[in-house]
């Protein structure tokens, strides 16, 4: 009798652990690019700078292309109240999961206020600088496809840069 009770308790614990694991957001994991080119990013940049004058257009285009690469790999994890987002081989960005902003320095030395929060099941990562902001919205589905929607806006741009990149869960990353 005691062994049946013990077995039932173990089974219950395993089911609870499984349920907790299945509640993990679908955007957690390592995802690799489904796209082979930067055409979507380039087209979005061209649309945003099209109305600029011929002097400022190439400067804006160059800066936007430099700061908006089509990443090959994105790794997202959550450890307690901290969300980590890593683009390619860059250092992970560690942000509080409650949306609190932190100071973060990009490789080129530019400093941003960065925040992360979950809104309606999507991870929303925001970068704010003196001259504008960027919002990355990550969402994923059961088949392992992740979408990163990027929006870059600045008072110096006549319209925002908006593009979407598609990623697939890496074969080495189990689905939640």
mmCIF file of C-alpha atoms in Angstrom:
data_model
loop_
_atom_site.group_PDB
_atom_site.id
_atom_site.type_symbol
_atom_site.label_atom_id
_atom_site.label_comp_id
_atom_site.label_asym_id
_atom_site.label_seq_id
_atom_site.Cartn_x
_atom_site.Cartn_y
_atom_site.Cartn_z
ATOM 1 C CA UNK A 1 0.000 0.000 0.000
ATOM 2 C CA UNK A 2 2.790 2.428 0.951
ATOM 3 C CA UNK A 3 4.598 1.673 -2.303
ATOM 4 C CA UNK A 4 1.433 2.586 -4.266
ATOM 5 C CA UNK A 5 1.141 5.893 -2.406
ATOM 6 C CA UNK A 6 4.823 6.592 -2.985
ATOM 7 C CA UNK A 7 4.488 5.722 -6.705
ATOM 8 C CA UNK A 8 1.457 8.011 -6.986
ATOM 9 C CA UNK A 9 3.393 10.852 -5.338
ATOM 10 C CA UNK A 10 6.355 10.372 -7.697
ATOM 11 C CA UNK A 11 4.018 10.296 -10.707
ATOM 12 C CA UNK A 12 2.343 13.488 -9.493
ATOM 13 C CA UNK A 13 5.687 15.233 -9.072
ATOM 14 C CA UNK A 14 6.781 14.175 -12.563
ATOM 15 C CA UNK A 15 3.542 15.482 -14.067
ATOM 16 C CA UNK A 16 3.928 18.782 -12.214
ATOM 17 C CA UNK A 17 7.529 19.116 -13.435
ATOM 18 C CA UNK A 18 6.429 18.322 -16.975
ATOM 19 C CA UNK A 19 3.631 20.903 -16.800
ATOM 20 C CA UNK A 20 6.038 23.548 -15.485
ATOM 21 C CA UNK A 21 8.448 22.759 -18.323
ATOM 22 C CA UNK A 22 5.685 22.975 -20.932
ATOM 23 C CA UNK A 23 4.732 26.430 -19.620
ATOM 24 C CA UNK A 24 8.175 27.752 -20.517
ATOM 25 C CA UNK A 25 7.842 30.360 -23.286
ATOM 26 C CA UNK A 26 8.348 29.075 -26.829
ATOM 27 C CA UNK A 27 10.869 31.864 -27.531
ATOM 28 C CA UNK A 28 13.382 30.359 -25.083
ATOM 29 C CA UNK A 29 16.138 28.446 -26.859
ATOM 30 C CA UNK A 30 18.652 28.796 -29.670
ATOM 31 C CA UNK A 31 17.336 29.755 -33.077
ATOM 32 C CA UNK A 32 19.162 29.920 -36.413
ATOM 33 C CA UNK A 33 18.334 32.126 -39.374
ATOM 34 C CA UNK A 34 16.041 30.801 -42.088
ATOM 35 C CA UNK A 35 17.178 33.543 -44.457
ATOM 36 C CA UNK A 36 20.330 33.628 -46.521
ATOM 37 C CA UNK A 37 20.419 37.351 -47.300
ATOM 38 C CA UNK A 38 19.840 40.766 -45.764
ATOM 39 C CA UNK A 39 17.396 41.848 -48.492
ATOM 40 C CA UNK A 40 14.509 42.417 -46.062
ATOM 41 C CA UNK A 41 16.632 44.553 -43.745
ATOM 42 C CA UNK A 42 18.153 46.473 -46.660
ATOM 43 C CA UNK A 43 14.722 47.135 -48.195
ATOM 44 C CA UNK A 44 13.367 48.431 -44.862
ATOM 45 C CA UNK A 45 16.361 50.759 -44.509
ATOM 46 C CA UNK A 46 15.919 52.059 -48.068
ATOM 47 C CA UNK A 47 12.221 52.737 -47.426
ATOM 48 C CA UNK A 48 13.027 54.667 -44.232
ATOM 49 C CA UNK A 49 15.764 56.849 -45.779
ATOM 50 C CA UNK A 50 14.110 57.403 -49.168
ATOM 51 C CA UNK A 51 12.676 60.805 -48.207
ATOM 52 C CA UNK A 52 15.955 62.120 -46.768
ATOM 53 C CA UNK A 53 18.030 64.598 -48.744
ATOM 54 C CA UNK A 54 20.962 63.383 -50.832
ATOM 55 C CA UNK A 55 23.513 64.546 -48.229
ATOM 56 C CA UNK A 56 22.084 62.840 -45.133
ATOM 57 C CA UNK A 57 20.683 59.730 -46.884
ATOM 58 C CA UNK A 58 24.026 57.889 -47.349
ATOM 59 C CA UNK A 59 25.102 58.703 -43.779
ATOM 60 C CA UNK A 60 21.836 57.360 -42.319
ATOM 61 C CA UNK A 61 21.895 54.324 -44.627
ATOM 62 C CA UNK A 62 25.461 53.449 -43.604
ATOM 63 C CA UNK A 63 24.760 53.774 -39.886
ATOM 64 C CA UNK A 64 21.537 51.759 -40.109
ATOM 65 C CA UNK A 65 23.193 48.955 -42.088
ATOM 66 C CA UNK A 66 26.053 48.826 -39.587
ATOM 67 C CA UNK A 67 23.734 48.557 -36.569
ATOM 68 C CA UNK A 68 21.104 46.230 -38.085
ATOM 69 C CA UNK A 69 22.796 43.031 -39.194
ATOM 70 C CA UNK A 70 20.653 39.995 -40.008
ATOM 71 C CA UNK A 71 21.837 37.820 -37.127
ATOM 72 C CA UNK A 72 22.557 34.181 -37.928
ATOM 73 C CA UNK A 73 21.783 32.901 -34.433
ATOM 74 C CA UNK A 74 19.783 34.174 -31.460
ATOM 75 C CA UNK A 75 19.866 32.496 -28.055
ATOM 76 C CA UNK A 76 17.305 33.476 -25.433
ATOM 77 C CA UNK A 77 17.221 32.151 -21.891
ATOM 78 C CA UNK A 78 15.544 33.028 -18.645
ATOM 79 C CA UNK A 79 17.090 32.327 -15.271
ATOM 80 C CA UNK A 80 14.684 33.327 -12.558
ATOM 81 C CA UNK A 81 14.028 37.030 -12.947
ATOM 82 C CA UNK A 82 16.706 37.631 -15.584
ATOM 83 C CA UNK A 83 16.292 37.314 -19.351
ATOM 84 C CA UNK A 84 19.396 36.849 -21.515
ATOM 85 C CA UNK A 85 19.433 37.565 -25.240
ATOM 86 C CA UNK A 86 22.544 36.740 -27.249
ATOM 87 C CA UNK A 87 22.975 37.676 -30.917
ATOM 88 C CA UNK A 88 25.497 35.496 -32.766
ATOM 89 C CA UNK A 89 28.742 35.330 -30.733
ATOM 90 C CA UNK A 90 28.244 38.657 -28.981
ATOM 91 C CA UNK A 91 28.131 38.923 -25.213
ATOM 92 C CA UNK A 92 24.610 38.149 -23.887
ATOM 93 C CA UNK A 93 22.483 41.081 -22.808
ATOM 94 C CA UNK A 94 21.189 40.379 -19.281
ATOM 95 C CA UNK A 95 17.984 42.240 -18.414
ATOM 96 C CA UNK A 96 15.536 42.074 -15.499
ATOM 97 C CA UNK A 97 12.377 40.251 -16.625
ATOM 98 C CA UNK A 98 10.133 42.872 -14.998
ATOM 99 C CA UNK A 99 10.811 45.566 -17.625
ATOM 100 C CA UNK A 100 13.251 47.578 -15.500
ATOM 101 C CA UNK A 101 15.831 49.380 -17.674
ATOM 102 C CA UNK A 102 19.538 48.794 -17.292
ATOM 103 C CA UNK A 103 22.532 50.574 -18.834
ATOM 104 C CA UNK A 104 24.195 48.497 -21.567
ATOM 105 C CA UNK A 105 27.212 49.327 -23.722
ATOM 106 C CA UNK A 106 27.359 48.035 -27.287
ATOM 107 C CA UNK A 107 30.690 46.850 -28.720
ATOM 108 C CA UNK A 108 31.238 50.242 -30.404
ATOM 109 C CA UNK A 109 30.889 52.042 -27.048
ATOM 110 C CA UNK A 110 27.388 53.488 -27.510
ATOM 111 C CA UNK A 111 25.351 53.264 -24.285
ATOM 112 C CA UNK A 112 21.664 52.333 -24.213
ATOM 113 C CA UNK A 113 18.913 51.887 -21.670
ATOM 114 C CA UNK A 114 17.810 48.296 -22.319
ATOM 115 C CA UNK A 115 14.730 46.557 -20.962
ATOM 116 C CA UNK A 116 12.885 43.279 -21.481
ATOM 117 C CA UNK A 117 9.365 42.251 -20.618
ATOM 118 C CA UNK A 118 6.818 39.696 -21.705
ATOM 119 C CA UNK A 119 3.649 41.050 -23.298
ATOM 120 C CA UNK A 120 0.918 38.642 -24.421
ATOM 121 C CA UNK A 121 3.374 35.755 -24.629
ATOM 122 C CA UNK A 122 5.947 37.691 -26.675
ATOM 123 C CA UNK A 123 9.349 38.881 -25.471
ATOM 124 C CA UNK A 124 9.741 42.626 -26.064
ATOM 125 C CA UNK A 125 13.280 43.998 -25.830
ATOM 126 C CA UNK A 126 13.730 47.792 -25.962
ATOM 127 C CA UNK A 127 16.912 49.799 -26.555
ATOM 128 C CA UNK A 128 16.756 53.560 -25.912
ATOM 129 C CA UNK A 129 19.462 56.070 -26.825
ATOM 130 C CA UNK A 130 19.548 59.858 -26.919
ATOM 131 C CA UNK A 131 18.662 59.928 -30.606
ATOM 132 C CA UNK A 132 16.061 57.170 -30.849
ATOM 133 C CA UNK A 133 15.010 53.673 -29.905
ATOM 134 C CA UNK A 134 14.790 50.100 -31.151
ATOM 135 C CA UNK A 135 12.217 47.468 -30.196
ATOM 136 C CA UNK A 136 12.768 43.756 -30.891
ATOM 137 C CA UNK A 137 9.675 41.592 -30.478
ATOM 138 C CA UNK A 138 10.300 37.847 -30.321
ATOM 139 C CA UNK A 139 7.522 35.294 -30.774
ATOM 140 C CA UNK A 140 7.653 31.587 -31.533
ATOM 141 C CA UNK A 141 5.244 28.814 -32.407
ATOM 142 C CA UNK A 142 4.942 25.105 -31.614
ATOM 143 C CA UNK A 143 6.738 24.111 -34.844
ATOM 144 C CA UNK A 144 9.897 25.844 -33.619
ATOM 145 C CA UNK A 145 9.780 28.913 -35.840
ATOM 146 C CA UNK A 146 10.672 32.205 -34.154
ATOM 147 C CA UNK A 147 9.997 35.655 -35.538
ATOM 148 C CA UNK A 148 11.984 38.735 -34.590
ATOM 149 C CA UNK A 149 10.202 41.944 -35.524
ATOM 150 C CA UNK A 150 12.448 44.998 -35.314
ATOM 151 C CA UNK A 151 11.391 48.647 -35.247
ATOM 152 C CA UNK A 152 13.969 51.434 -35.193
ATOM 153 C CA UNK A 153 12.789 55.038 -34.803
ATOM 154 C CA UNK A 154 14.554 58.353 -34.451
ATOM 155 C CA UNK A 155 13.736 62.023 -34.797
ATOM 156 C CA UNK A 156 16.398 62.047 -37.510
ATOM 157 C CA UNK A 157 14.500 59.520 -39.671
ATOM 158 C CA UNK A 158 11.416 60.538 -41.658
ATOM 159 C CA UNK A 159 9.857 57.128 -40.933
ATOM 160 C CA UNK A 160 10.797 54.120 -38.787
ATOM 161 C CA UNK A 161 12.756 51.138 -40.058
ATOM 162 C CA UNK A 162 10.574 48.060 -39.646
ATOM 163 C CA UNK A 163 11.526 44.523 -40.660
ATOM 164 C CA UNK A 164 10.922 40.897 -39.703
ATOM 165 C CA UNK A 165 13.450 38.071 -39.571
ATOM 166 C CA UNK A 166 12.589 34.368 -39.362
ATOM 167 C CA UNK A 167 14.470 31.774 -37.325
ATOM 168 C CA UNK A 168 14.097 28.051 -36.685
ATOM 169 C CA UNK A 169 14.804 26.315 -33.385
ATOM 170 C CA UNK A 170 18.278 24.778 -33.510
ATOM 171 C CA UNK A 171 18.230 20.986 -33.672
ATOM 172 C CA UNK A 172 20.355 20.939 -30.497
ATOM 173 C CA UNK A 173 17.735 22.897 -28.535
ATOM 174 C CA UNK A 174 14.770 20.941 -27.195
ATOM 175 C CA UNK A 175 11.355 22.525 -27.506
ATOM 176 C CA UNK A 176 9.856 23.702 -24.216
#
